[in-house]
């Protein structure tokens, strides 16, 4: 009997051979490792050898759900993305929400294991009957938003897309995978893994619900969970202000860094979640089945950009405060550009702040930044994001990540 919450199988896709097969997940393995990143570690254990190059055809990439995903359990629309990180050369895992995880489970599979590589850009269309390999040559070079929109137009109906942008195509070591517009499996550089494989996107659709072992018992536990959610003060904070609400809380604890981790003193009121809400939020954008709605649609209305997706705690801190930027307009634009190019907002911000630090300490020259760079120089920081995504000039070095920059 299949464990409740699971279909008991994953789809294994071989890009090199352009074929796929259904692989059973043993009940004992599910019970031992539960799902998500735990089960991913078990499935990938034999693949991830010490000498495996993360940017090689042999490197696997696993999209995997957990036991609650695709069910009526609230806050459960998450998936794990796992493999060997091109940024660290070690085990890598990242997670994302939205609607893509819910419908990944609704394909009738618990996950998708991708191996091999392609000769030309391709995207996968995954449904209950398996995989269709579709040409993505016309999408190569597209932003993440353009890619998602184009695939939805091509396929039609309810299809949900996870994709890479130009940063992943150019193998930036901290490029990421985005889905449902602003949701990102941001960490560990899996955008570069997809870019190496010439896999532009994975699109999913379906309506096959996972089995539930004891539905009445589950409903009882859901009622208890929803009551706990209502009483939790931190959840009230992020429901009201998004995770950006933690900026002011962290400031009070001395837990919110600025100026490349050299200070915790800054004009907090300018970048607080409350200021963000009062000036920019227009509506909630919750993940599938989520009663909290920490995702927010932001009215920007500048530089030809009308709306952008949630600017959370990490976006305010990493490319914002760490770089000495306290203008919400500038932070929102930087955040949006990272989404457009498919860059991990955290690693990008840290790399940018590190480059400012290195310049001020004399390790990088004026010519690298067309006359130098300093904290708060949002114009040059914005130009660096494009250079990183396209690996142009100093961007080619910065695309390698903090450790490799330091080893230069």
mmCIF file of C-alpha atoms in Angstrom:
data_model
loop_
_atom_site.group_PDB
_atom_site.id
_atom_site.type_symbol
_atom_site.label_atom_id
_atom_site.label_comp_id
_atom_site.label_asym_id
_atom_site.label_seq_id
_atom_site.Cartn_x
_atom_site.Cartn_y
_atom_site.Cartn_z
ATOM 1 C CA UNK A 1 0.000 0.000 0.000
ATOM 2 C CA UNK A 2 1.306 3.483 -0.916
ATOM 3 C CA UNK A 3 2.090 5.758 2.032
ATOM 4 C CA UNK A 4 -0.551 8.464 2.413
ATOM 5 C CA UNK A 5 0.368 11.778 0.780
ATOM 6 C CA UNK A 6 2.518 10.122 -1.882
ATOM 7 C CA UNK A 7 1.962 8.593 -5.290
ATOM 8 C CA UNK A 8 4.924 6.343 -4.571
ATOM 9 C CA UNK A 9 6.844 7.146 -7.736
ATOM 10 C CA UNK A 10 9.020 9.768 -9.371
ATOM 11 C CA UNK A 11 9.605 10.507 -13.018
ATOM 12 C CA UNK A 12 13.197 9.962 -14.146
ATOM 13 C CA UNK A 13 14.040 12.011 -17.227
ATOM 14 C CA UNK A 14 17.170 11.354 -19.268
ATOM 15 C CA UNK A 15 17.861 14.501 -21.264
ATOM 16 C CA UNK A 16 20.675 12.963 -23.313
ATOM 17 C CA UNK A 17 18.456 10.140 -24.564
ATOM 18 C CA UNK A 18 15.240 12.184 -24.511
ATOM 19 C CA UNK A 19 13.334 9.469 -22.702
ATOM 20 C CA UNK A 20 11.739 8.970 -19.317
ATOM 21 C CA UNK A 21 10.767 6.202 -16.935
ATOM 22 C CA UNK A 22 8.717 5.821 -13.780
ATOM 23 C CA UNK A 23 10.741 4.908 -10.701
ATOM 24 C CA UNK A 24 9.075 3.514 -7.598
ATOM 25 C CA UNK A 25 9.876 4.971 -4.180
ATOM 26 C CA UNK A 26 9.803 2.292 -1.517
ATOM 27 C CA UNK A 27 7.417 2.806 1.391
ATOM 28 C CA UNK A 28 10.264 2.103 3.802
ATOM 29 C CA UNK A 29 12.340 4.880 2.248
ATOM 30 C CA UNK A 30 9.461 7.349 2.531
ATOM 31 C CA UNK A 31 8.850 6.427 6.165
ATOM 32 C CA UNK A 32 12.546 6.814 6.972
ATOM 33 C CA UNK A 33 13.142 10.123 5.203
ATOM 34 C CA UNK A 34 9.605 11.667 5.150
ATOM 35 C CA UNK A 35 9.888 13.748 1.954
ATOM 36 C CA UNK A 36 11.375 16.940 0.558
ATOM 37 C CA UNK A 37 15.088 17.403 1.200
ATOM 38 C CA UNK A 38 15.319 14.346 3.468
ATOM 39 C CA UNK A 39 13.951 11.975 0.867
ATOM 40 C CA UNK A 40 15.945 13.801 -1.814
ATOM 41 C CA UNK A 41 19.174 13.052 0.073
ATOM 42 C CA UNK A 42 18.289 9.357 0.118
ATOM 43 C CA UNK A 43 17.373 9.225 -3.578
ATOM 44 C CA UNK A 44 20.514 11.116 -4.647
ATOM 45 C CA UNK A 45 22.944 9.372 -2.303
ATOM 46 C CA UNK A 46 24.475 7.102 -4.961
ATOM 47 C CA UNK A 47 24.601 9.838 -7.599
ATOM 48 C CA UNK A 48 26.584 12.456 -5.690
ATOM 49 C CA UNK A 49 30.126 11.143 -5.708
ATOM 50 C CA UNK A 50 33.015 13.245 -4.408
ATOM 51 C CA UNK A 51 34.498 13.826 -7.858
ATOM 52 C CA UNK A 52 31.194 14.583 -9.593
ATOM 53 C CA UNK A 53 31.268 17.888 -11.477
ATOM 54 C CA UNK A 54 27.983 19.728 -10.753
ATOM 55 C CA UNK A 55 28.131 21.149 -14.279
ATOM 56 C CA UNK A 56 28.288 17.866 -16.162
ATOM 57 C CA UNK A 57 25.770 15.583 -17.882
ATOM 58 C CA UNK A 58 26.129 13.065 -15.046
ATOM 59 C CA UNK A 59 25.036 15.555 -12.363
ATOM 60 C CA UNK A 60 21.426 14.914 -11.265
ATOM 61 C CA UNK A 61 18.837 17.535 -10.430
ATOM 62 C CA UNK A 62 15.811 16.501 -8.383
ATOM 63 C CA UNK A 63 12.498 18.320 -8.014
ATOM 64 C CA UNK A 64 10.737 16.660 -5.066
ATOM 65 C CA UNK A 65 7.637 17.246 -2.958
ATOM 66 C CA UNK A 66 6.728 16.193 0.576
ATOM 67 C CA UNK A 67 3.778 14.259 2.035
ATOM 68 C CA UNK A 68 1.513 17.307 2.458
ATOM 69 C CA UNK A 69 2.133 18.908 -0.943
ATOM 70 C CA UNK A 70 -0.853 18.607 -3.263
ATOM 71 C CA UNK A 71 -3.265 17.997 -0.378
ATOM 72 C CA UNK A 72 -5.604 20.180 1.682
ATOM 73 C CA UNK A 73 -2.956 20.751 4.357
ATOM 74 C CA UNK A 74 -2.318 24.526 4.648
ATOM 75 C CA UNK A 75 1.163 25.987 4.037
ATOM 76 C CA UNK A 76 2.179 22.792 2.221
ATOM 77 C CA UNK A 77 2.708 23.946 -1.364
ATOM 78 C CA UNK A 78 6.488 23.635 -1.321
ATOM 79 C CA UNK A 79 9.013 21.654 -3.315
ATOM 80 C CA UNK A 80 12.659 20.874 -2.755
ATOM 81 C CA UNK A 81 15.295 21.242 -5.450
ATOM 82 C CA UNK A 82 18.379 19.152 -4.710
ATOM 83 C CA UNK A 83 21.671 18.107 -6.239
ATOM 84 C CA UNK A 84 25.346 19.021 -6.101
ATOM 85 C CA UNK A 85 25.870 22.765 -5.843
ATOM 86 C CA UNK A 86 28.069 24.428 -8.482
ATOM 87 C CA UNK A 87 28.679 27.233 -5.976
ATOM 88 C CA UNK A 88 30.090 25.050 -3.185
ATOM 89 C CA UNK A 89 30.801 21.686 -4.806
ATOM 90 C CA UNK A 90 28.853 20.123 -1.929
ATOM 91 C CA UNK A 91 25.331 18.871 -1.301
ATOM 92 C CA UNK A 92 22.830 21.562 -2.229
ATOM 93 C CA UNK A 93 19.174 22.042 -1.444
ATOM 94 C CA UNK A 94 16.698 24.834 -1.950
ATOM 95 C CA UNK A 95 12.925 25.159 -1.642
ATOM 96 C CA UNK A 96 10.178 27.234 -3.196
ATOM 97 C CA UNK A 97 6.435 27.762 -2.844
ATOM 98 C CA UNK A 98 3.670 29.113 -5.051
ATOM 99 C CA UNK A 99 1.415 26.933 -7.193
ATOM 100 C CA UNK A 100 4.098 24.994 -9.076
ATOM 101 C CA UNK A 101 4.711 22.545 -6.163
ATOM 102 C CA UNK A 102 0.990 21.775 -5.779
ATOM 103 C CA UNK A 103 0.619 20.961 -9.454
ATOM 104 C CA UNK A 104 3.911 19.084 -9.587
ATOM 105 C CA UNK A 105 2.305 16.612 -7.160
ATOM 106 C CA UNK A 106 -0.917 16.682 -9.210
ATOM 107 C CA UNK A 107 0.950 15.251 -12.212
ATOM 108 C CA UNK A 108 0.697 11.908 -10.448
ATOM 109 C CA UNK A 109 4.380 11.879 -9.538
ATOM 110 C CA UNK A 110 6.070 12.893 -6.302
ATOM 111 C CA UNK A 111 9.005 14.421 -8.117
ATOM 112 C CA UNK A 112 11.144 14.634 -11.226
ATOM 113 C CA UNK A 113 14.727 13.340 -11.354
ATOM 114 C CA UNK A 114 16.668 14.876 -14.238
ATOM 115 C CA UNK A 115 19.927 13.456 -15.578
ATOM 116 C CA UNK A 116 21.923 13.978 -18.763
ATOM 117 C CA UNK A 117 22.115 17.098 -20.906
ATOM 118 C CA UNK A 118 20.655 18.447 -24.127
ATOM 119 C CA UNK A 119 22.200 19.596 -27.388
ATOM 120 C CA UNK A 120 19.840 22.555 -27.758
ATOM 121 C CA UNK A 121 17.574 24.517 -25.410
ATOM 122 C CA UNK A 122 14.502 22.560 -24.379
ATOM 123 C CA UNK A 123 11.715 22.709 -21.856
ATOM 124 C CA UNK A 124 9.863 19.777 -20.324
ATOM 125 C CA UNK A 125 6.076 19.597 -20.284
ATOM 126 C CA UNK A 126 5.150 17.139 -17.548
ATOM 127 C CA UNK A 127 1.669 15.705 -17.044
ATOM 128 C CA UNK A 128 -0.047 12.520 -15.934
ATOM 129 C CA UNK A 129 1.079 10.662 -19.078
ATOM 130 C CA UNK A 130 4.767 11.555 -18.714
ATOM 131 C CA UNK A 131 7.039 14.071 -20.433
ATOM 132 C CA UNK A 132 7.013 15.991 -23.676
ATOM 133 C CA UNK A 133 10.333 17.510 -24.813
ATOM 134 C CA UNK A 134 9.670 20.920 -26.388
ATOM 135 C CA UNK A 135 12.094 23.153 -28.250
ATOM 136 C CA UNK A 136 13.090 26.248 -26.247
ATOM 137 C CA UNK A 137 15.568 27.803 -28.668
ATOM 138 C CA UNK A 138 13.250 30.790 -29.088
ATOM 139 C CA UNK A 139 13.165 31.218 -25.283
ATOM 140 C CA UNK A 140 16.927 31.198 -24.760
ATOM 141 C CA UNK A 141 17.920 34.664 -23.604
ATOM 142 C CA UNK A 142 14.436 35.416 -22.276
ATOM 143 C CA UNK A 143 13.968 36.681 -18.737
ATOM 144 C CA UNK A 144 12.214 34.422 -16.250
ATOM 145 C CA UNK A 145 8.992 36.421 -16.554
ATOM 146 C CA UNK A 146 9.087 36.326 -20.349
ATOM 147 C CA UNK A 147 9.761 32.587 -20.273
ATOM 148 C CA UNK A 148 6.852 31.773 -17.972
ATOM 149 C CA UNK A 149 4.456 33.917 -19.975
ATOM 150 C CA UNK A 150 5.585 32.436 -23.302
ATOM 151 C CA UNK A 151 5.235 28.819 -22.154
ATOM 152 C CA UNK A 152 1.778 29.474 -20.705
ATOM 153 C CA UNK A 153 0.700 30.956 -24.034
ATOM 154 C CA UNK A 154 2.142 28.037 -25.985
ATOM 155 C CA UNK A 155 0.677 25.296 -23.810
ATOM 156 C CA UNK A 156 -2.580 26.931 -22.768
ATOM 157 C CA UNK A 157 -4.733 25.833 -19.858
ATOM 158 C CA UNK A 158 -3.537 25.517 -16.291
ATOM 159 C CA UNK A 159 0.213 25.019 -16.550
ATOM 160 C CA UNK A 160 2.750 26.102 -13.945
ATOM 161 C CA UNK A 161 6.354 26.800 -14.819
ATOM 162 C CA UNK A 162 9.751 26.701 -13.102
ATOM 163 C CA UNK A 163 12.496 28.212 -15.242
ATOM 164 C CA UNK A 164 15.868 29.919 -15.467
ATOM 165 C CA UNK A 165 16.837 33.322 -16.796
ATOM 166 C CA UNK A 166 19.974 34.612 -18.549
ATOM 167 C CA UNK A 167 22.060 34.140 -15.377
ATOM 168 C CA UNK A 168 21.410 30.391 -15.425
ATOM 169 C CA UNK A 169 22.101 30.209 -19.145
ATOM 170 C CA UNK A 170 25.469 31.892 -18.524
ATOM 171 C CA UNK A 171 26.276 29.506 -15.652
ATOM 172 C CA UNK A 172 26.426 32.109 -12.904
ATOM 173 C CA UNK A 173 27.300 30.000 -9.864
ATOM 174 C CA UNK A 174 24.434 31.396 -7.781
ATOM 175 C CA UNK A 175 21.774 31.600 -10.463
ATOM 176 C CA UNK A 176 18.426 30.250 -9.343
ATOM 177 C CA UNK A 177 15.198 28.638 -10.515
ATOM 178 C CA UNK A 178 12.023 30.740 -10.395
ATOM 179 C CA UNK A 179 8.398 29.673 -10.524
ATOM 180 C CA UNK A 180 5.061 31.487 -10.370
ATOM 181 C CA UNK A 181 6.860 34.736 -11.185
ATOM 182 C CA UNK A 182 8.513 35.799 -7.913
ATOM 183 C CA UNK A 183 8.852 32.448 -6.111
ATOM 184 C CA UNK A 184 12.415 31.133 -6.174
ATOM 185 C CA UNK A 185 14.394 28.056 -5.276
ATOM 186 C CA UNK A 186 17.151 30.541 -4.732
ATOM 187 C CA UNK A 187 20.031 28.821 -3.033
ATOM 188 C CA UNK A 188 22.978 26.737 -4.263
ATOM 189 C CA UNK A 189 23.112 27.732 -7.943
ATOM 190 C CA UNK A 190 20.766 25.209 -9.537
ATOM 191 C CA UNK A 191 19.989 27.704 -12.286
ATOM 192 C CA UNK A 192 23.499 27.013 -13.569
ATOM 193 C CA UNK A 193 22.847 23.248 -13.467
ATOM 194 C CA UNK A 194 19.786 23.720 -15.660
ATOM 195 C CA UNK A 195 21.706 26.142 -17.857
ATOM 196 C CA UNK A 196 24.494 23.628 -18.421
ATOM 197 C CA UNK A 197 21.913 20.997 -19.309
ATOM 198 C CA UNK A 198 20.249 23.514 -21.676
ATOM 199 C CA UNK A 199 17.028 22.934 -19.781
ATOM 200 C CA UNK A 200 15.184 26.251 -19.909
ATOM 201 C CA UNK A 201 12.118 25.255 -17.915
ATOM 202 C CA UNK A 202 9.926 22.552 -16.424
ATOM 203 C CA UNK A 203 6.173 23.047 -16.901
ATOM 204 C CA UNK A 204 3.655 20.916 -15.006
ATOM 205 C CA UNK A 205 -0.076 20.281 -15.135
ATOM 206 C CA UNK A 206 -2.487 17.648 -13.870
ATOM 207 C CA UNK A 207 -5.321 16.786 -11.508
ATOM 208 C CA UNK A 208 -4.238 13.521 -9.894
ATOM 209 C CA UNK A 209 -4.521 13.935 -6.144
ATOM 210 C CA UNK A 210 -2.281 11.907 -3.829
ATOM 211 C CA UNK A 211 -4.060 9.340 -1.627
ATOM 212 C CA UNK A 212 -4.863 10.267 1.962
ATOM 213 C CA UNK A 213 -4.700 7.481 4.551
ATOM 214 C CA UNK A 214 -7.092 8.889 7.190
ATOM 215 C CA UNK A 215 -8.878 11.946 5.857
ATOM 216 C CA UNK A 216 -11.037 12.590 8.948
ATOM 217 C CA UNK A 217 -8.022 12.475 11.262
ATOM 218 C CA UNK A 218 -6.134 14.773 8.899
ATOM 219 C CA UNK A 219 -8.969 17.312 8.924
ATOM 220 C CA UNK A 220 -8.905 17.322 12.710
ATOM 221 C CA UNK A 221 -5.180 18.071 12.762
ATOM 222 C CA UNK A 222 -5.669 20.799 10.147
ATOM 223 C CA UNK A 223 -8.241 22.500 12.390
ATOM 224 C CA UNK A 224 -5.737 22.462 15.262
ATOM 225 C CA UNK A 225 -2.991 23.845 13.003
ATOM 226 C CA UNK A 226 -5.198 26.657 11.723
ATOM 227 C CA UNK A 227 -6.006 27.634 15.293
ATOM 228 C CA UNK A 228 -2.294 27.743 16.159
ATOM 229 C CA UNK A 229 -1.671 29.885 13.081
ATOM 230 C CA UNK A 230 -4.263 32.400 14.267
ATOM 231 C CA UNK A 231 -2.596 32.672 17.689
ATOM 232 C CA UNK A 232 1.024 32.920 16.538
ATOM 233 C CA UNK A 233 2.383 36.516 16.785
ATOM 234 C CA UNK A 234 5.173 35.977 14.260
ATOM 235 C CA UNK A 235 2.675 34.756 11.683
ATOM 236 C CA UNK A 236 0.609 37.890 12.293
ATOM 237 C CA UNK A 237 3.762 39.910 11.585
ATOM 238 C CA UNK A 238 4.509 38.304 8.227
ATOM 239 C CA UNK A 239 0.826 38.205 7.237
ATOM 240 C CA UNK A 240 0.652 41.960 7.724
ATOM 241 C CA UNK A 241 4.048 43.009 6.386
ATOM 242 C CA UNK A 242 5.500 39.931 4.609
ATOM 243 C CA UNK A 243 8.827 38.574 5.954
ATOM 244 C CA UNK A 244 10.093 42.150 5.555
ATOM 245 C CA UNK A 245 8.344 42.783 8.871
ATOM 246 C CA UNK A 246 11.251 41.099 10.643
ATOM 247 C CA UNK A 247 13.626 43.963 9.723
ATOM 248 C CA UNK A 248 12.423 46.122 12.622
ATOM 249 C CA UNK A 249 12.319 43.152 15.016
ATOM 250 C CA UNK A 250 15.835 42.097 14.049
ATOM 251 C CA UNK A 251 17.012 45.688 14.386
ATOM 252 C CA UNK A 252 15.882 45.694 18.003
ATOM 253 C CA UNK A 253 17.871 42.507 18.652
ATOM 254 C CA UNK A 254 20.963 43.730 16.787
ATOM 255 C CA UNK A 255 20.272 40.906 14.343
ATOM 256 C CA UNK A 256 19.902 42.931 11.117
ATOM 257 C CA UNK A 257 23.256 43.645 9.420
ATOM 258 C CA UNK A 258 24.305 46.520 7.159
ATOM 259 C CA UNK A 259 27.465 47.695 5.350
ATOM 260 C CA UNK A 260 28.777 44.187 4.628
ATOM 261 C CA UNK A 261 28.129 42.936 8.178
ATOM 262 C CA UNK A 262 30.150 45.731 9.780
ATOM 263 C CA UNK A 263 27.246 47.483 11.515
ATOM 264 C CA UNK A 264 23.741 46.935 12.863
ATOM 265 C CA UNK A 265 23.007 50.673 13.045
ATOM 266 C CA UNK A 266 21.128 52.182 10.092
ATOM 267 C CA UNK A 267 17.969 54.253 9.361
ATOM 268 C CA UNK A 268 15.608 51.343 10.013
ATOM 269 C CA UNK A 269 12.381 53.265 9.536
ATOM 270 C CA UNK A 270 13.244 53.847 5.850
ATOM 271 C CA UNK A 271 13.318 50.116 5.095
ATOM 272 C CA UNK A 272 10.873 48.628 7.596
ATOM 273 C CA UNK A 273 8.088 46.281 6.599
ATOM 274 C CA UNK A 274 5.575 48.893 7.737
ATOM 275 C CA UNK A 275 7.066 51.538 5.438
ATOM 276 C CA UNK A 276 7.036 49.028 2.588
ATOM 277 C CA UNK A 277 3.378 48.217 3.221
ATOM 278 C CA UNK A 278 2.219 51.818 3.521
ATOM 279 C CA UNK A 279 3.891 52.903 0.303
ATOM 280 C CA UNK A 280 3.893 49.901 -2.019
ATOM 281 C CA UNK A 281 1.672 46.891 -1.156
ATOM 282 C CA UNK A 282 -1.508 46.538 -3.202
ATOM 283 C CA UNK A 283 -2.674 42.958 -2.557
ATOM 284 C CA UNK A 284 -1.778 39.594 -1.047
ATOM 285 C CA UNK A 285 -0.448 36.825 -3.282
ATOM 286 C CA UNK A 286 -0.540 33.628 -1.220
ATOM 287 C CA UNK A 287 0.866 30.277 -2.255
ATOM 288 C CA UNK A 288 -1.654 27.504 -3.022
ATOM 289 C CA UNK A 289 -3.798 26.713 0.014
ATOM 290 C CA UNK A 290 -2.042 29.188 2.319
ATOM 291 C CA UNK A 291 -4.145 31.195 4.823
ATOM 292 C CA UNK A 292 -1.283 33.593 5.620
ATOM 293 C CA UNK A 293 -0.506 35.303 2.329
ATOM 294 C CA UNK A 294 2.970 36.634 3.109
ATOM 295 C CA UNK A 295 3.501 37.134 -0.626
ATOM 296 C CA UNK A 296 2.577 40.674 -1.678
ATOM 297 C CA UNK A 297 2.088 42.377 -5.021
ATOM 298 C CA UNK A 298 3.982 45.674 -5.046
ATOM 299 C CA UNK A 299 3.034 48.785 -7.007
ATOM 300 C CA UNK A 300 6.322 50.201 -8.291
ATOM 301 C CA UNK A 301 5.366 52.377 -11.266
ATOM 302 C CA UNK A 302 8.851 53.459 -12.336
ATOM 303 C CA UNK A 303 11.278 52.723 -15.195
ATOM 304 C CA UNK A 304 8.500 51.056 -17.183
ATOM 305 C CA UNK A 305 7.853 48.548 -14.384
ATOM 306 C CA UNK A 306 4.330 48.769 -12.983
ATOM 307 C CA UNK A 307 4.172 45.872 -10.530
ATOM 308 C CA UNK A 308 6.807 43.641 -8.925
ATOM 309 C CA UNK A 309 6.678 40.626 -6.639
ATOM 310 C CA UNK A 310 7.282 40.350 -2.912
ATOM 311 C CA UNK A 311 10.344 42.069 -1.486
ATOM 312 C CA UNK A 312 11.070 39.990 1.596
ATOM 313 C CA UNK A 313 13.519 40.189 4.465
ATOM 314 C CA UNK A 314 16.416 38.783 2.454
ATOM 315 C CA UNK A 315 15.900 41.252 -0.394
ATOM 316 C CA UNK A 316 15.904 44.202 1.982
ATOM 317 C CA UNK A 317 19.029 42.980 3.771
ATOM 318 C CA UNK A 318 21.297 41.449 1.164
ATOM 319 C CA UNK A 319 21.332 43.777 -1.862
ATOM 320 C CA UNK A 320 19.934 46.592 0.270
ATOM 321 C CA UNK A 321 21.384 47.147 3.736
ATOM 322 C CA UNK A 322 24.585 45.168 3.153
ATOM 323 C CA UNK A 323 25.300 47.468 0.211
ATOM 324 C CA UNK A 324 24.389 50.582 2.202
ATOM 325 C CA UNK A 325 21.205 51.205 0.204
ATOM 326 C CA UNK A 326 18.218 52.520 2.166
ATOM 327 C CA UNK A 327 15.995 53.702 -0.686
ATOM 328 C CA UNK A 328 13.061 51.311 -1.071
ATOM 329 C CA UNK A 329 12.693 52.380 -4.694
ATOM 330 C CA UNK A 330 16.253 51.249 -5.394
ATOM 331 C CA UNK A 331 15.948 48.033 -3.379
ATOM 332 C CA UNK A 332 12.721 47.086 -5.167
ATOM 333 C CA UNK A 333 14.366 47.658 -8.551
ATOM 334 C CA UNK A 334 17.425 45.585 -7.579
ATOM 335 C CA UNK A 335 15.196 42.801 -6.285
ATOM 336 C CA UNK A 336 13.161 42.803 -9.490
ATOM 337 C CA UNK A 337 16.277 42.688 -11.679
ATOM 338 C CA UNK A 338 17.528 39.644 -9.767
ATOM 339 C CA UNK A 339 14.200 37.931 -10.465
ATOM 340 C CA UNK A 340 14.304 38.967 -14.125
ATOM 341 C CA UNK A 341 17.793 37.537 -14.656
ATOM 342 C CA UNK A 342 17.274 34.545 -12.349
ATOM 343 C CA UNK A 343 19.802 35.434 -9.660
ATOM 344 C CA UNK A 344 19.687 34.340 -6.029
ATOM 345 C CA UNK A 345 18.887 37.557 -4.177
ATOM 346 C CA UNK A 346 20.916 36.567 -1.101
ATOM 347 C CA UNK A 347 24.144 35.527 -2.799
ATOM 348 C CA UNK A 348 23.924 38.395 -5.278
ATOM 349 C CA UNK A 349 23.641 40.948 -2.495
ATOM 350 C CA UNK A 350 26.504 39.430 -0.518
ATOM 351 C CA UNK A 351 28.736 39.358 -3.622
ATOM 352 C CA UNK A 352 27.943 42.999 -4.363
ATOM 353 C CA UNK A 353 28.619 44.061 -0.765
ATOM 354 C CA UNK A 354 31.828 41.996 -0.735
ATOM 355 C CA UNK A 355 33.006 43.705 -3.925
ATOM 356 C CA UNK A 356 32.443 47.118 -2.319
ATOM 357 C CA UNK A 357 34.405 45.976 0.716
ATOM 358 C CA UNK A 358 37.247 44.670 -1.462
ATOM 359 C CA UNK A 359 37.404 47.928 -3.402
ATOM 360 C CA UNK A 360 37.509 50.034 -0.247
ATOM 361 C CA UNK A 361 40.255 47.796 1.144
ATOM 362 C CA UNK A 362 42.309 48.181 -2.040
ATOM 363 C CA UNK A 363 41.911 44.654 -3.441
ATOM 364 C CA UNK A 364 39.922 45.730 -6.512
ATOM 365 C CA UNK A 365 40.917 48.638 -8.742
ATOM 366 C CA UNK A 366 39.016 51.762 -9.868
ATOM 367 C CA UNK A 367 38.934 50.506 -13.440
ATOM 368 C CA UNK A 368 36.879 47.474 -12.414
ATOM 369 C CA UNK A 369 34.014 49.807 -11.487
ATOM 370 C CA UNK A 370 34.530 52.682 -13.939
ATOM 371 C CA UNK A 371 35.912 54.991 -11.276
ATOM 372 C CA UNK A 372 35.306 53.119 -8.049
ATOM 373 C CA UNK A 373 32.287 52.137 -5.974
ATOM 374 C CA UNK A 374 31.004 52.828 -2.466
ATOM 375 C CA UNK A 375 28.176 51.854 -0.166
ATOM 376 C CA UNK A 376 24.915 53.392 -1.313
ATOM 377 C CA UNK A 377 26.003 53.660 -4.957
ATOM 378 C CA UNK A 378 22.800 52.114 -6.285
ATOM 379 C CA UNK A 379 23.445 53.110 -9.908
ATOM 380 C CA UNK A 380 26.677 51.127 -10.112
ATOM 381 C CA UNK A 381 25.220 48.252 -8.122
ATOM 382 C CA UNK A 382 22.326 47.993 -10.584
ATOM 383 C CA UNK A 383 24.763 47.988 -13.521
ATOM 384 C CA UNK A 384 26.800 45.250 -11.823
ATOM 385 C CA UNK A 385 23.737 42.981 -11.643
ATOM 386 C CA UNK A 386 23.439 42.995 -15.428
ATOM 387 C CA UNK A 387 27.195 42.413 -15.790
ATOM 388 C CA UNK A 388 27.002 39.445 -13.422
ATOM 389 C CA UNK A 389 24.022 37.900 -15.229
ATOM 390 C CA UNK A 390 25.757 38.279 -18.607
ATOM 391 C CA UNK A 391 29.293 37.595 -17.281
ATOM 392 C CA UNK A 392 30.601 40.849 -18.740
ATOM 393 C CA UNK A 393 33.779 42.612 -17.485
ATOM 394 C CA UNK A 394 34.074 42.406 -13.658
ATOM 395 C CA UNK A 395 30.760 40.538 -13.710
ATOM 396 C CA UNK A 396 32.542 37.433 -14.970
ATOM 397 C CA UNK A 397 34.566 37.274 -11.751
ATOM 398 C CA UNK A 398 31.660 38.227 -9.489
ATOM 399 C CA UNK A 399 29.550 35.479 -11.090
ATOM 400 C CA UNK A 400 31.835 32.904 -9.460
ATOM 401 C CA UNK A 401 30.741 33.747 -5.893
ATOM 402 C CA UNK A 402 32.447 35.082 -2.769
ATOM 403 C CA UNK A 403 34.866 32.209 -2.184
ATOM 404 C CA UNK A 404 36.216 32.192 -5.736
ATOM 405 C CA UNK A 405 36.476 35.996 -5.763
ATOM 406 C CA UNK A 406 38.558 35.769 -2.595
ATOM 407 C CA UNK A 407 40.828 33.148 -4.121
ATOM 408 C CA UNK A 408 41.642 35.283 -7.164
#
